[in-house]
XYZ file of C-alpha atoms in Angstrom:
713
model
C 82.289 -19.161 -76.723
C 82.357 -19.165 -72.707
C 79.748 -16.880 -71.148
C 80.952 -14.907 -68.288
C 80.113 -11.644 -66.475
C 80.411 -8.629 -68.599
C 83.344 -6.294 -67.791
C 83.167 -2.533 -66.901
C 84.182 -1.493 -70.419
C 81.547 -3.934 -71.695
C 78.740 -2.784 -69.051
C 79.444 0.982 -70.277
C 78.588 -0.221 -73.782
C 75.745 -2.454 -72.796
C 74.082 0.823 -71.044
C 73.604 2.380 -74.280
C 71.330 -0.586 -75.237
C 68.495 -2.011 -73.130
C 67.561 -5.529 -72.410
C 64.164 -7.090 -70.675
C 62.850 -9.886 -69.256
C 59.072 -11.415 -69.975
C 59.097 -13.626 -66.916
C 56.839 -16.924 -67.328
C 53.217 -16.704 -66.202
C 53.950 -19.095 -63.356
C 56.640 -16.962 -62.208
C 54.696 -13.455 -62.228
C 53.722 -12.925 -58.581
C 57.615 -13.220 -57.463
C 59.045 -11.129 -60.540
C 56.611 -8.302 -60.044
C 56.631 -7.289 -56.321
C 59.382 -4.505 -55.328
C 61.885 -6.917 -54.550
C 61.560 -9.240 -57.536
C 61.532 -6.085 -59.960
C 64.670 -4.480 -58.193
C 66.369 -8.236 -58.183
C 65.931 -8.538 -61.708
C 67.578 -5.184 -62.306
C 70.591 -6.102 -60.322
C 70.951 -9.234 -62.349
C 71.347 -6.902 -65.448
C 67.945 -6.756 -66.973
C 66.557 -2.991 -67.504
C 62.989 -3.671 -67.640
C 60.351 -6.376 -67.137
C 57.362 -6.694 -69.310
C 54.243 -7.607 -67.019
C 50.617 -8.268 -67.531
C 48.706 -5.268 -66.063
C 45.626 -7.577 -64.859
C 45.538 -10.995 -63.632
C 43.369 -13.985 -64.405
C 40.780 -12.605 -61.497
C 40.026 -9.505 -63.671
C 39.400 -11.881 -66.436
C 37.322 -13.866 -64.501
C 34.989 -10.783 -63.574
C 34.801 -9.753 -66.803
C 33.467 -12.883 -68.093
C 31.081 -12.946 -65.234
C 29.461 -9.269 -66.289
C 29.468 -10.279 -69.679
C 27.306 -13.417 -68.972
C 24.982 -11.599 -66.474
C 23.755 -9.480 -69.614
C 21.726 -11.926 -71.553
C 20.385 -9.297 -74.382
C 23.113 -9.732 -76.931
C 22.004 -6.187 -78.353
C 23.185 -4.654 -74.973
C 27.166 -4.191 -74.371
C 27.939 -4.667 -70.754
C 29.729 -1.912 -68.680
C 33.023 -3.015 -67.458
C 34.331 -1.816 -64.248
C 38.048 -0.769 -63.790
C 40.225 -3.364 -62.162
C 40.254 -3.298 -58.514
C 43.253 -4.040 -56.385
C 42.935 -7.780 -56.340
C 42.307 -7.588 -60.376
C 45.973 -6.229 -61.045
C 49.511 -7.432 -61.109
C 51.285 -4.533 -59.604
C 50.753 -1.018 -57.481
C 51.982 2.422 -58.356
C 55.733 2.526 -57.125
C 58.242 5.262 -58.467
C 60.859 2.836 -57.552
C 60.337 0.403 -60.221
C 57.680 2.093 -62.523
C 60.595 2.970 -64.930
C 61.504 -0.857 -65.342
C 58.165 -1.763 -65.900
C 56.540 -2.539 -69.376
C 52.693 -3.181 -68.982
C 51.412 -5.888 -71.105
C 47.635 -5.648 -72.521
C 45.398 -8.676 -72.003
C 46.096 -11.403 -74.624
C 42.450 -12.629 -74.411
C 40.825 -9.515 -75.662
C 39.568 -9.259 -79.191
C 39.396 -5.818 -80.418
C 38.804 -7.075 -83.925
C 35.924 -9.555 -83.156
C 33.143 -9.854 -85.430
C 30.804 -9.974 -82.804
C 30.115 -6.153 -81.940
C 29.656 -7.238 -78.102
C 32.893 -8.819 -77.809
C 34.763 -6.057 -79.551
C 32.764 -3.315 -77.371
C 33.897 -5.413 -74.379
C 37.462 -5.694 -75.339
C 37.779 -1.975 -76.023
C 36.642 -1.389 -72.129
C 39.281 -3.532 -71.001
C 41.860 -1.934 -73.014
C 40.982 1.606 -71.931
C 40.960 0.434 -68.287
C 44.283 -1.505 -68.556
C 46.197 1.721 -70.293
C 44.515 3.974 -67.912
C 45.651 1.910 -64.891
C 49.100 1.659 -66.119
C 49.266 5.336 -66.819
C 48.227 5.863 -63.232
C 51.047 3.653 -61.897
C 53.455 5.870 -63.877
C 54.458 3.561 -66.764
C 55.669 4.841 -70.139
C 55.023 1.672 -72.221
C 52.208 -0.735 -72.704
C 52.491 -3.693 -75.150
C 49.152 -4.742 -76.628
C 48.552 -8.019 -78.899
C 48.147 -7.362 -82.551
C 44.952 -8.178 -84.463
C 43.932 -11.685 -84.755
C 42.171 -11.328 -87.773
C 43.375 -9.630 -91.064
C 40.009 -8.976 -92.415
C 38.584 -6.538 -89.490
C 41.920 -4.261 -88.904
C 39.840 -1.291 -89.197
C 37.876 -1.898 -86.069
C 41.013 -3.085 -84.381
C 42.680 0.450 -85.053
C 39.600 2.486 -84.364
C 39.912 1.010 -80.522
C 43.115 1.487 -80.537
C 42.964 4.940 -81.264
C 40.269 5.591 -79.019
C 42.229 4.355 -76.325
C 45.088 6.401 -77.079
C 43.014 9.598 -77.148
C 41.327 8.632 -73.651
C 44.779 7.901 -72.014
C 47.082 10.637 -73.202
C 49.963 9.813 -71.659
C 51.083 6.333 -72.451
C 52.801 4.681 -75.255
C 51.541 1.767 -77.063
C 53.856 -1.046 -78.554
C 51.717 -3.223 -80.867
C 53.230 -6.711 -80.895
C 53.468 -8.447 -84.308
C 55.244 -10.901 -85.880
C 57.722 -9.988 -88.697
C 55.852 -12.037 -91.254
C 53.584 -14.956 -91.451
C 54.622 -18.585 -90.298
C 56.415 -19.938 -93.345
C 57.773 -17.009 -94.879
C 61.361 -17.029 -94.713
C 64.662 -16.309 -96.358
C 64.919 -18.339 -99.719
C 67.440 -21.179 -99.403
C 68.555 -21.105 -102.951
C 68.472 -19.091 -106.430
C 65.694 -21.407 -107.697
C 63.321 -20.980 -104.368
C 60.921 -18.197 -104.628
C 60.152 -16.233 -101.969
C 56.637 -16.449 -100.662
C 53.902 -14.010 -102.281
C 52.694 -12.442 -99.363
C 55.753 -11.725 -97.336
C 54.547 -8.148 -96.530
C 51.255 -9.257 -95.035
C 51.843 -8.414 -91.441
C 53.581 -4.961 -92.568
C 49.961 -4.275 -94.509
C 48.356 -4.893 -91.419
C 50.641 -2.399 -89.558
C 50.543 -0.250 -92.131
C 46.569 -0.092 -91.770
C 46.607 0.430 -87.992
C 49.035 3.427 -88.215
C 47.494 5.031 -90.855
C 43.971 4.922 -89.260
C 45.711 6.009 -86.005
C 46.755 9.017 -88.162
C 50.682 8.372 -87.715
C 50.441 8.828 -83.745
C 53.972 9.680 -82.319
C 52.765 7.240 -79.081
C 52.168 4.156 -81.191
C 55.197 1.830 -82.174
C 55.859 -1.687 -82.946
C 56.945 -4.591 -80.608
C 58.246 -6.919 -83.618
C 58.760 -10.843 -82.849
C 61.930 -12.022 -84.038
C 61.241 -15.419 -85.388
C 63.393 -18.897 -85.654
C 63.489 -18.525 -89.380
C 64.167 -14.830 -90.699
C 61.894 -13.498 -93.597
C 63.416 -12.097 -96.823
C 65.645 -9.061 -96.660
C 63.031 -7.030 -98.470
C 61.016 -7.578 -95.047
C 63.812 -7.049 -92.991
C 64.213 -3.650 -94.492
C 60.825 -2.564 -94.604
C 60.369 -3.042 -90.922
C 63.756 -1.273 -90.159
C 61.949 1.925 -91.508
C 59.281 1.540 -88.889
C 59.092 2.813 -85.324
C 60.262 -0.212 -83.715
C 60.561 0.016 -79.874
C 60.839 -3.250 -78.854
C 62.106 -6.467 -80.354
C 61.020 -9.739 -78.684
C 63.456 -12.578 -78.996
C 62.317 -16.041 -77.725
C 64.957 -17.963 -75.655
C 63.753 -21.033 -78.039
C 65.235 -19.674 -81.058
C 68.795 -19.694 -79.548
C 71.700 -22.557 -80.572
C 73.919 -24.168 -78.439
C 77.657 -23.580 -79.278
C 80.006 -26.436 -78.730
C 80.227 -25.886 -75.084
C 76.730 -25.734 -74.365
C 75.949 -22.083 -74.177
C 73.025 -20.045 -75.524
C 74.075 -18.295 -79.054
C 72.152 -16.956 -82.044
C 72.934 -17.862 -85.745
C 74.940 -15.317 -87.582
C 71.658 -14.310 -89.422
C 69.990 -13.535 -86.342
C 73.109 -11.608 -85.124
C 73.362 -9.261 -88.349
C 69.418 -8.734 -87.852
C 69.729 -7.538 -84.352
C 73.078 -5.687 -85.211
C 71.036 -3.992 -88.268
C 67.903 -3.041 -85.842
C 70.228 -2.034 -82.528
C 71.234 1.088 -84.878
C 67.665 2.227 -83.614
C 68.292 1.225 -80.125
C 65.272 -0.685 -79.441
C 64.459 -2.397 -75.927
C 65.487 -6.176 -76.629
C 63.047 -8.508 -74.427
C 63.604 -11.981 -74.023
C 61.100 -14.440 -73.707
C 60.701 -18.132 -72.707
C 64.049 -17.983 -70.673
C 63.118 -20.492 -67.859
C 61.604 -22.972 -70.365
C 64.380 -22.668 -72.731
C 67.229 -23.186 -70.063
C 65.389 -26.109 -68.701
C 65.553 -27.906 -72.061
C 69.185 -26.751 -72.469
C 70.053 -28.140 -68.996
C 68.058 -30.762 -68.656
C 67.254 -29.681 -65.493
C 63.604 -28.790 -63.896
C 65.333 -26.211 -61.288
C 67.806 -24.514 -63.119
C 69.972 -22.181 -61.698
C 69.675 -18.306 -61.957
C 73.082 -18.451 -63.577
C 71.980 -20.883 -65.841
C 69.128 -18.549 -66.909
C 71.189 -15.460 -66.998
C 73.205 -17.173 -70.069
C 71.014 -15.552 -72.224
C 71.309 -12.021 -70.608
C 74.696 -12.430 -70.763
C 74.749 -13.341 -74.667
C 72.809 -10.158 -75.502
C 75.002 -8.053 -73.598
C 78.128 -9.702 -75.343
C 76.304 -8.651 -78.796
C 76.272 -5.201 -77.670
C 80.040 -5.233 -77.371
C 80.775 -6.509 -81.025
C 78.434 -4.469 -83.111
C 80.011 -3.463 -85.925
C 81.997 -0.019 -86.069
C 80.009 2.601 -87.308
C 80.695 4.049 -90.865
C 82.472 7.206 -91.291
C 78.946 9.009 -92.046
C 77.465 7.187 -89.228
C 79.881 8.741 -86.653
C 79.865 12.169 -88.183
C 75.900 12.417 -88.476
C 75.368 10.877 -84.983
C 72.549 12.417 -83.228
C 71.336 13.706 -86.405
C 69.702 10.601 -87.756
C 66.241 11.492 -89.447
C 66.506 15.037 -88.394
C 65.041 17.860 -90.683
C 67.614 20.678 -91.352
C 66.913 23.604 -93.985
C 69.481 23.660 -96.481
C 72.258 26.331 -96.332
C 72.160 29.464 -98.279
C 75.442 30.611 -98.579
C 74.621 33.041 -101.075
C 72.192 35.054 -99.138
C 73.525 34.563 -95.658
C 76.913 34.744 -94.407
C 77.921 31.284 -92.624
C 79.372 31.223 -88.923
C 82.976 29.941 -88.571
C 81.381 26.714 -86.613
C 79.324 25.960 -89.887
C 82.604 26.191 -91.963
C 84.466 24.099 -89.351
C 82.095 21.241 -89.672
C 82.627 20.875 -93.330
C 86.290 21.322 -93.213
C 86.565 18.080 -91.105
C 85.845 16.142 -93.958
C 89.414 14.768 -95.133
C 87.945 12.895 -98.221
C 86.434 15.914 -100.221
C 89.742 17.889 -99.481
C 91.593 14.939 -100.639
C 89.885 14.869 -103.829
C 89.761 18.482 -104.305
C 93.726 18.419 -103.739
C 94.225 15.579 -106.415
C 91.953 17.201 -109.041
C 94.196 20.458 -108.531
C 97.080 18.317 -108.878
C 95.933 17.096 -112.047
C 94.725 20.346 -113.417
C 98.093 22.015 -112.652
C 99.973 18.982 -114.392
C 97.791 19.333 -117.307
C 98.498 23.303 -117.431
C 102.514 23.178 -116.567
C 104.942 26.005 -116.436
C 104.256 28.761 -119.010
C 106.960 29.433 -121.370
C 107.769 32.808 -119.809
C 107.579 31.198 -116.203
C 104.559 33.270 -115.099
C 102.624 31.549 -112.468
C 99.398 29.648 -113.330
C 96.717 31.930 -111.906
C 94.079 30.085 -109.588
C 91.101 31.443 -108.123
C 89.110 29.834 -105.341
C 85.843 31.758 -105.483
C 83.825 31.492 -102.303
C 87.007 30.647 -100.359
C 85.179 30.214 -96.903
C 87.917 29.884 -94.096
C 90.334 29.005 -96.801
C 90.519 24.967 -96.976
C 90.864 24.931 -100.722
C 93.426 27.896 -100.749
C 95.417 25.568 -98.842
C 94.527 22.548 -101.002
C 95.769 24.427 -104.069
C 99.068 25.300 -102.562
C 100.084 21.784 -101.713
C 98.955 20.567 -105.175
C 101.251 23.169 -106.684
C 104.274 21.800 -104.618
C 103.194 18.439 -105.674
C 102.940 19.232 -109.090
C 106.067 21.503 -109.101
C 103.920 24.401 -110.785
C 104.125 27.632 -109.325
C 100.893 29.511 -108.902
C 99.009 32.695 -107.591
C 95.842 32.484 -105.989
C 92.938 34.816 -105.317
C 90.796 33.781 -102.535
C 87.485 35.921 -103.451
C 85.058 35.752 -100.371
C 81.995 37.907 -99.866
C 81.488 37.006 -96.092
C 83.073 39.730 -94.180
C 83.710 37.879 -90.979
C 85.330 34.817 -93.265
C 87.482 37.645 -95.188
C 88.957 38.758 -92.150
C 90.038 35.415 -91.267
C 91.596 34.532 -94.494
C 93.655 37.909 -94.245
C 94.601 36.624 -91.068
C 95.809 33.353 -92.750
C 97.721 35.111 -95.540
C 99.590 37.009 -93.068
C 100.547 34.081 -90.992
C 100.834 30.984 -93.806
C 100.415 31.916 -97.511
C 102.013 35.420 -97.776
C 102.813 36.590 -101.003
C 101.196 33.738 -102.783
C 97.301 34.719 -101.971
C 95.689 37.519 -102.570
C 92.775 37.841 -100.648
C 89.500 39.603 -102.436
C 86.630 41.008 -100.602
C 83.832 40.371 -103.283
C 81.019 38.446 -104.721
C 82.354 36.550 -107.476
C 79.666 37.305 -109.669
C 80.554 40.729 -110.031
C 84.597 40.416 -109.207
C 87.158 41.761 -111.909
C 90.514 40.548 -111.433
C 93.894 42.150 -112.853
C 94.596 38.813 -114.691
C 92.437 36.118 -116.219
C 91.999 32.937 -114.400
C 93.455 29.814 -115.356
C 91.905 27.571 -112.950
C 88.699 28.263 -110.981
C 88.033 26.285 -107.903
C 84.893 26.100 -105.630
C 82.991 24.209 -103.157
C 79.509 25.658 -103.712
C 77.606 22.120 -104.084
C 74.742 21.205 -102.235
C 72.890 18.046 -101.284
C 71.094 17.956 -104.508
C 74.121 19.345 -106.651
C 72.406 22.700 -107.380
C 70.706 23.515 -104.378
C 73.022 25.827 -103.299
C 72.905 27.821 -106.385
C 76.380 26.696 -107.770
C 75.400 27.082 -111.243
C 74.350 30.790 -110.764
C 77.408 31.687 -108.643
C 79.717 30.208 -111.424
C 78.173 31.483 -114.382
C 78.725 34.841 -112.764
C 82.433 34.035 -112.315
C 82.897 32.392 -115.802
C 83.496 35.815 -117.569
C 86.697 36.133 -115.682
C 87.921 32.752 -116.892
C 90.397 32.556 -119.901
C 89.124 30.676 -122.923
C 91.531 27.597 -122.187
C 90.796 28.026 -118.717
C 89.613 24.886 -116.170
C 86.868 25.139 -113.833
C 86.479 22.632 -110.935
C 84.127 20.948 -110.502
C 83.665 20.540 -114.172
C 80.226 18.917 -113.708
C 77.605 17.788 -111.215
C 74.328 16.068 -111.353
C 71.338 15.345 -109.380
C 70.002 12.107 -108.498
C 66.591 10.781 -106.990
C 64.738 7.517 -105.808
C 61.350 7.414 -104.312
C 61.229 6.153 -100.389
C 59.377 5.601 -97.408
C 60.112 7.287 -94.118
C 57.034 7.227 -91.494
C 59.013 8.881 -89.095
C 60.022 11.952 -91.379
C 56.805 12.033 -92.526
C 55.261 11.944 -88.703
C 58.033 14.733 -87.944
C 56.812 16.791 -90.678
C 53.189 16.281 -90.007
C 53.225 16.860 -86.471
C 54.033 20.579 -87.233
C 51.173 20.823 -89.017
C 52.484 23.721 -91.293
C 51.657 23.773 -95.178
C 55.481 25.297 -95.866
C 56.862 22.496 -94.205
C 55.391 20.299 -96.839
C 56.425 21.884 -99.539
C 60.351 22.417 -98.350
C 63.102 20.227 -99.378
C 65.279 19.028 -96.169
C 68.791 17.904 -95.540
C 68.698 14.549 -93.673
C 70.871 12.183 -92.180
C 68.507 9.316 -93.123
C 68.261 6.084 -91.058
C 64.717 4.865 -90.686
C 64.214 4.930 -94.556
C 63.332 2.331 -97.229
C 63.945 3.101 -100.565
C 61.010 1.748 -102.684
C 62.267 1.432 -106.206
C 64.946 -0.773 -107.858
C 67.375 1.911 -108.998
C 68.384 5.752 -108.436
C 67.939 7.845 -111.477
C 69.793 10.801 -112.572
C 67.683 14.071 -112.836
C 69.671 16.330 -114.774
C 73.562 17.826 -114.957
C 75.147 21.418 -114.974
C 78.694 21.633 -116.895
C 81.301 24.467 -116.220
C 82.586 26.446 -117.910
C 78.816 26.669 -119.136
C 78.291 25.947 -123.059
C 75.304 28.435 -123.179
C 77.292 31.551 -121.746
C 80.025 33.672 -123.750
C 83.281 34.629 -122.118
C 82.041 38.100 -121.151
C 78.375 37.171 -119.838
C 77.358 38.834 -117.010
C 75.693 37.410 -113.737
C 72.335 35.750 -114.147
C 70.868 37.679 -111.188
C 68.449 40.619 -112.103
C 67.740 43.952 -110.579
C 69.563 45.328 -107.393
C 70.554 42.478 -105.017
C 72.373 44.420 -101.990
C 74.845 41.605 -100.342
C 76.454 43.895 -97.823
C 77.613 47.538 -97.530
C 79.048 48.770 -100.854
C 78.754 45.880 -102.276
C 75.730 45.395 -105.064
C 75.140 43.380 -108.179
C 72.888 45.223 -110.775
C 72.558 43.273 -114.043
C 70.238 41.997 -116.670
C 71.185 38.474 -117.919
C 69.031 35.907 -117.809
C 68.905 32.917 -115.676
C 66.550 30.697 -118.080
C 69.255 28.287 -119.201
C 69.544 26.763 -115.634
C 65.805 25.926 -115.642
C 65.395 22.228 -115.666
C 62.627 19.539 -115.890
C 62.690 15.676 -115.627
C 60.255 12.759 -115.516
C 61.494 9.877 -114.444
C 59.696 6.355 -114.078
C 60.741 3.848 -111.310
C 59.807 0.264 -111.114
C 58.716 -0.811 -107.709
C 58.918 -4.710 -106.806
C 57.480 -4.710 -103.363
C 54.577 -2.909 -102.035
C 54.926 0.076 -99.689
C 54.127 3.765 -98.987
C 55.996 6.672 -100.490
C 56.420 9.412 -98.373
C 58.807 11.384 -100.622
C 61.916 10.798 -102.555
C 65.665 11.192 -101.637
C 67.780 13.310 -103.670
C 71.864 13.060 -103.845
C 74.402 14.112 -106.268
C 77.426 13.275 -108.325
C 80.152 15.356 -109.487
C 83.217 15.317 -111.613
C 86.008 17.367 -110.135
C 88.410 16.647 -112.843
C 88.726 14.186 -115.309
C 88.560 10.726 -113.269
C 88.471 12.615 -109.632
C 84.958 12.544 -108.510
C 82.769 12.816 -105.437
C 79.352 10.961 -104.748
C 76.786 10.806 -102.083
C 74.573 7.996 -103.808
C 74.725 4.765 -101.708
C 75.471 2.824 -104.853
C 78.457 4.614 -106.047
C 79.833 6.464 -102.705
C 82.481 3.490 -102.100
C 83.847 3.561 -105.524
C 84.153 7.215 -106.065
C 84.536 9.100 -102.817
C 84.465 6.434 -99.941
C 83.600 7.932 -96.299
C 82.510 11.346 -97.738
C 80.850 13.057 -94.910
C 80.150 16.537 -96.029
C 76.620 15.982 -97.393
C 73.701 14.326 -96.119
C 70.994 13.413 -98.627
C 68.030 15.839 -99.289
C 64.476 14.782 -98.745
C 61.341 15.867 -100.778
C 58.245 15.249 -99.008
C 55.187 14.732 -100.398
C 52.023 15.974 -98.419
C 49.942 12.931 -98.709
C 51.423 9.339 -98.651
C 50.760 7.044 -101.626
C 50.214 3.488 -101.269
C 52.102 1.648 -104.051
C 51.492 -2.072 -104.718
C 53.515 -4.912 -105.861
C 54.645 -4.715 -109.265
C 53.754 -0.614 -109.854
C 55.357 2.223 -111.013
C 56.161 5.424 -109.805
C 56.741 8.794 -111.830
C 58.274 11.586 -110.427
C 58.261 15.071 -111.920
C 60.753 17.597 -111.038
C 61.092 21.346 -112.225
C 63.979 23.670 -111.104
C 62.664 27.100 -112.073
C 63.763 30.912 -111.658
C 62.178 34.211 -112.128
C 65.886 35.914 -111.828
C 65.412 36.899 -108.348
C 65.256 33.120 -107.011
C 65.628 29.854 -107.640
C 63.105 27.064 -106.491
C 61.870 23.455 -107.094
C 58.547 22.085 -107.770
C 57.867 18.276 -107.742
C 54.780 15.887 -108.202
C 54.316 12.027 -107.974
C 52.179 9.711 -109.966
C 51.510 6.098 -109.313
C 50.689 3.217 -111.650
C 49.613 -0.385 -111.384
C 50.547 -2.925 -113.908
C 47.914 -5.359 -114.999
C 48.327 -8.378 -117.303
C 47.105 -7.918 -120.996
C 46.085 -5.156 -123.223
C 42.042 -5.157 -124.211
C 41.504 -4.411 -127.837
C 40.645 -0.716 -128.619
C 41.648 0.541 -125.234
C 42.743 4.353 -125.319
C 43.644 4.971 -121.690
C 46.602 2.904 -121.243
C 49.997 4.891 -121.256
C 51.736 3.700 -124.432
C 55.417 4.109 -122.975
C 56.768 0.634 -122.458
C 57.217 -0.139 -118.681
C 60.492 -1.358 -117.084
C 58.696 -4.298 -115.303
C 56.132 -5.262 -118.195
C 58.065 -8.283 -118.950
C 58.474 -9.305 -115.331
C 54.845 -8.879 -114.601
C 53.028 -10.930 -117.306
C 55.696 -11.606 -119.741
C 54.390 -9.232 -122.630
C 52.178 -6.176 -122.946
C 50.769 -4.861 -119.439
C 47.969 -2.448 -118.937
C 49.035 0.602 -116.725
C 46.351 2.024 -114.628
C 46.768 5.352 -112.629
C 46.354 4.775 -109.278
C 46.906 8.441 -107.842
C 48.712 11.407 -107.699
C 50.006 14.201 -105.476
C 49.461 17.719 -105.677
C 52.153 20.058 -107.197
C 54.341 21.160 -104.014
C 55.993 24.511 -104.001
C 53.980 26.220 -106.800
C 55.849 29.282 -107.763
C 58.362 29.033 -104.874
C 55.685 30.042 -102.438
C 57.258 28.102 -99.642
C 60.705 27.538 -100.588
C 63.273 29.247 -102.498
C 67.012 30.242 -102.941
C 67.380 33.940 -103.113
C 70.094 35.087 -105.868
């Protein structure tokens, strides 16, 4: 591939992503004066990463330290003066500078004096960077893995002392020598997560500070995919890419391997800064020149901008959810609330959902066929909204060559008005629009096919079971309900970003509320997604004339009231599922999905492992996130047990949930009575035989009695 300057269109794409340069130390003075910074920006770089202090400051710190002979006394380090720093305040280029903390300090030194001096230096540097108007400072990670707590404490103190600066901890992806196995018989290194462990300790001790993030060094040899996926869930602000890891293409231009390209493509979804390192040195080697031209050095920048223009196209879900990644949204309550037209319109933009519904209706109508006396098949669209399913039913009728009569039942008075308009302009005599709650509606004719779109992100979380139970009494004994069934599915997950977002609001109800989330910065911890429960329609527990499960008066709007004494106990559910965890991590909550059988082989799914097979490009539903108030650490080869309850008091429905974690240890001592007799899924993998299962911890029971979150009947 021949390198050339980016075209205008490419520049527009590249403007969404940021590329920086870390100049060689020998070139710092020329790079960081006003002209140098502006020259770098003109050349196409967005930022320069520059050391805050210079060797003169280090010499001064060394002199002060040596002047205090008593090892018990910590020298007082003065803030840097003009001759100690590499740049001065300048609003013109402050936005283009990332400060770099001194690499020679040792916050984690076992020598208390060295650690204390290092902590002073860090505070001085952060303070000066903040004074100069910088937003980010990059600090080197710990030098020792056995003193991370001291490092994190010093970092936390510095963050508290300088409240307007963001700190980026520069870390390797994995230890040197940890790389992707080269064949099926090659085992990944045992401790591939050791660097992530260090980062996890730092951010935990710093209490998930929103001003603390990661600067990840991209290695020449990539670690296993489990490590790549784990870091993807972390707050990565910078990717450091050394020019030394580039390869030369047949024409001699620098390129990255396919594996490195795929890694960058994945991480670019988070839009981090990419900072190029060692550009001059790599260019000298590549061109065999001691004084390579600026154009030669720009080849690496041009290539990075080229990568931005060839990013894989976003999926349908990514396009639909753009701007909502990891953003918490309360689930809809269409039974209790009347939705706005704009909300209906958003969901009507999903062509896959309505294509599947239309296919299901076509099959159901084909099975019903034309009655012997040429009476139309009676179809009820319950919860008709703005009428998309009514239109689906009419199109399916034409395709199946089966005449139908449609009831469009809707309780939202504003949507009802809109339906009347569509009837007059589009549907006319084939459709009767009914203003009613489906649970107390009494049609003139019994229903042959009842269709609804009441599914939520967890299947039943928008009260589809309760709504359809109330409407089932008007269905013929041979009637069909679409959907025929739906099931809830879940898996434990790690998402520091979501946990930090919830934690920052410091409200008890938020930690006890399920949220709809377009997940991005998340790592699924378990090896498989599991089913929680299922609902079927028509409900086998209800007779033909069973009333609605809502108890007591429930006013929906003027003149429309439900007052009925049926019980909703048959819609309670409880499940306890065990998940095997191969690689250690932190559990912040669990993700919920659903699958639905609309009719026969026509299905919907939001599960990431089945959505492409059952309903590719379905976008109407984001997953649901069940948070836990305290993160739980799970080691390698451990297990997580999640218990979920769906409960009702006949006035509302709510979920309760709790989590337990276990570690698996080979062997089973004689006479031991404190072990779970249930066989573990990973017993064989852990020891080739029986394992001892030791409880590590558990969460509280969340949302007890629906105190914080519930769905009103």
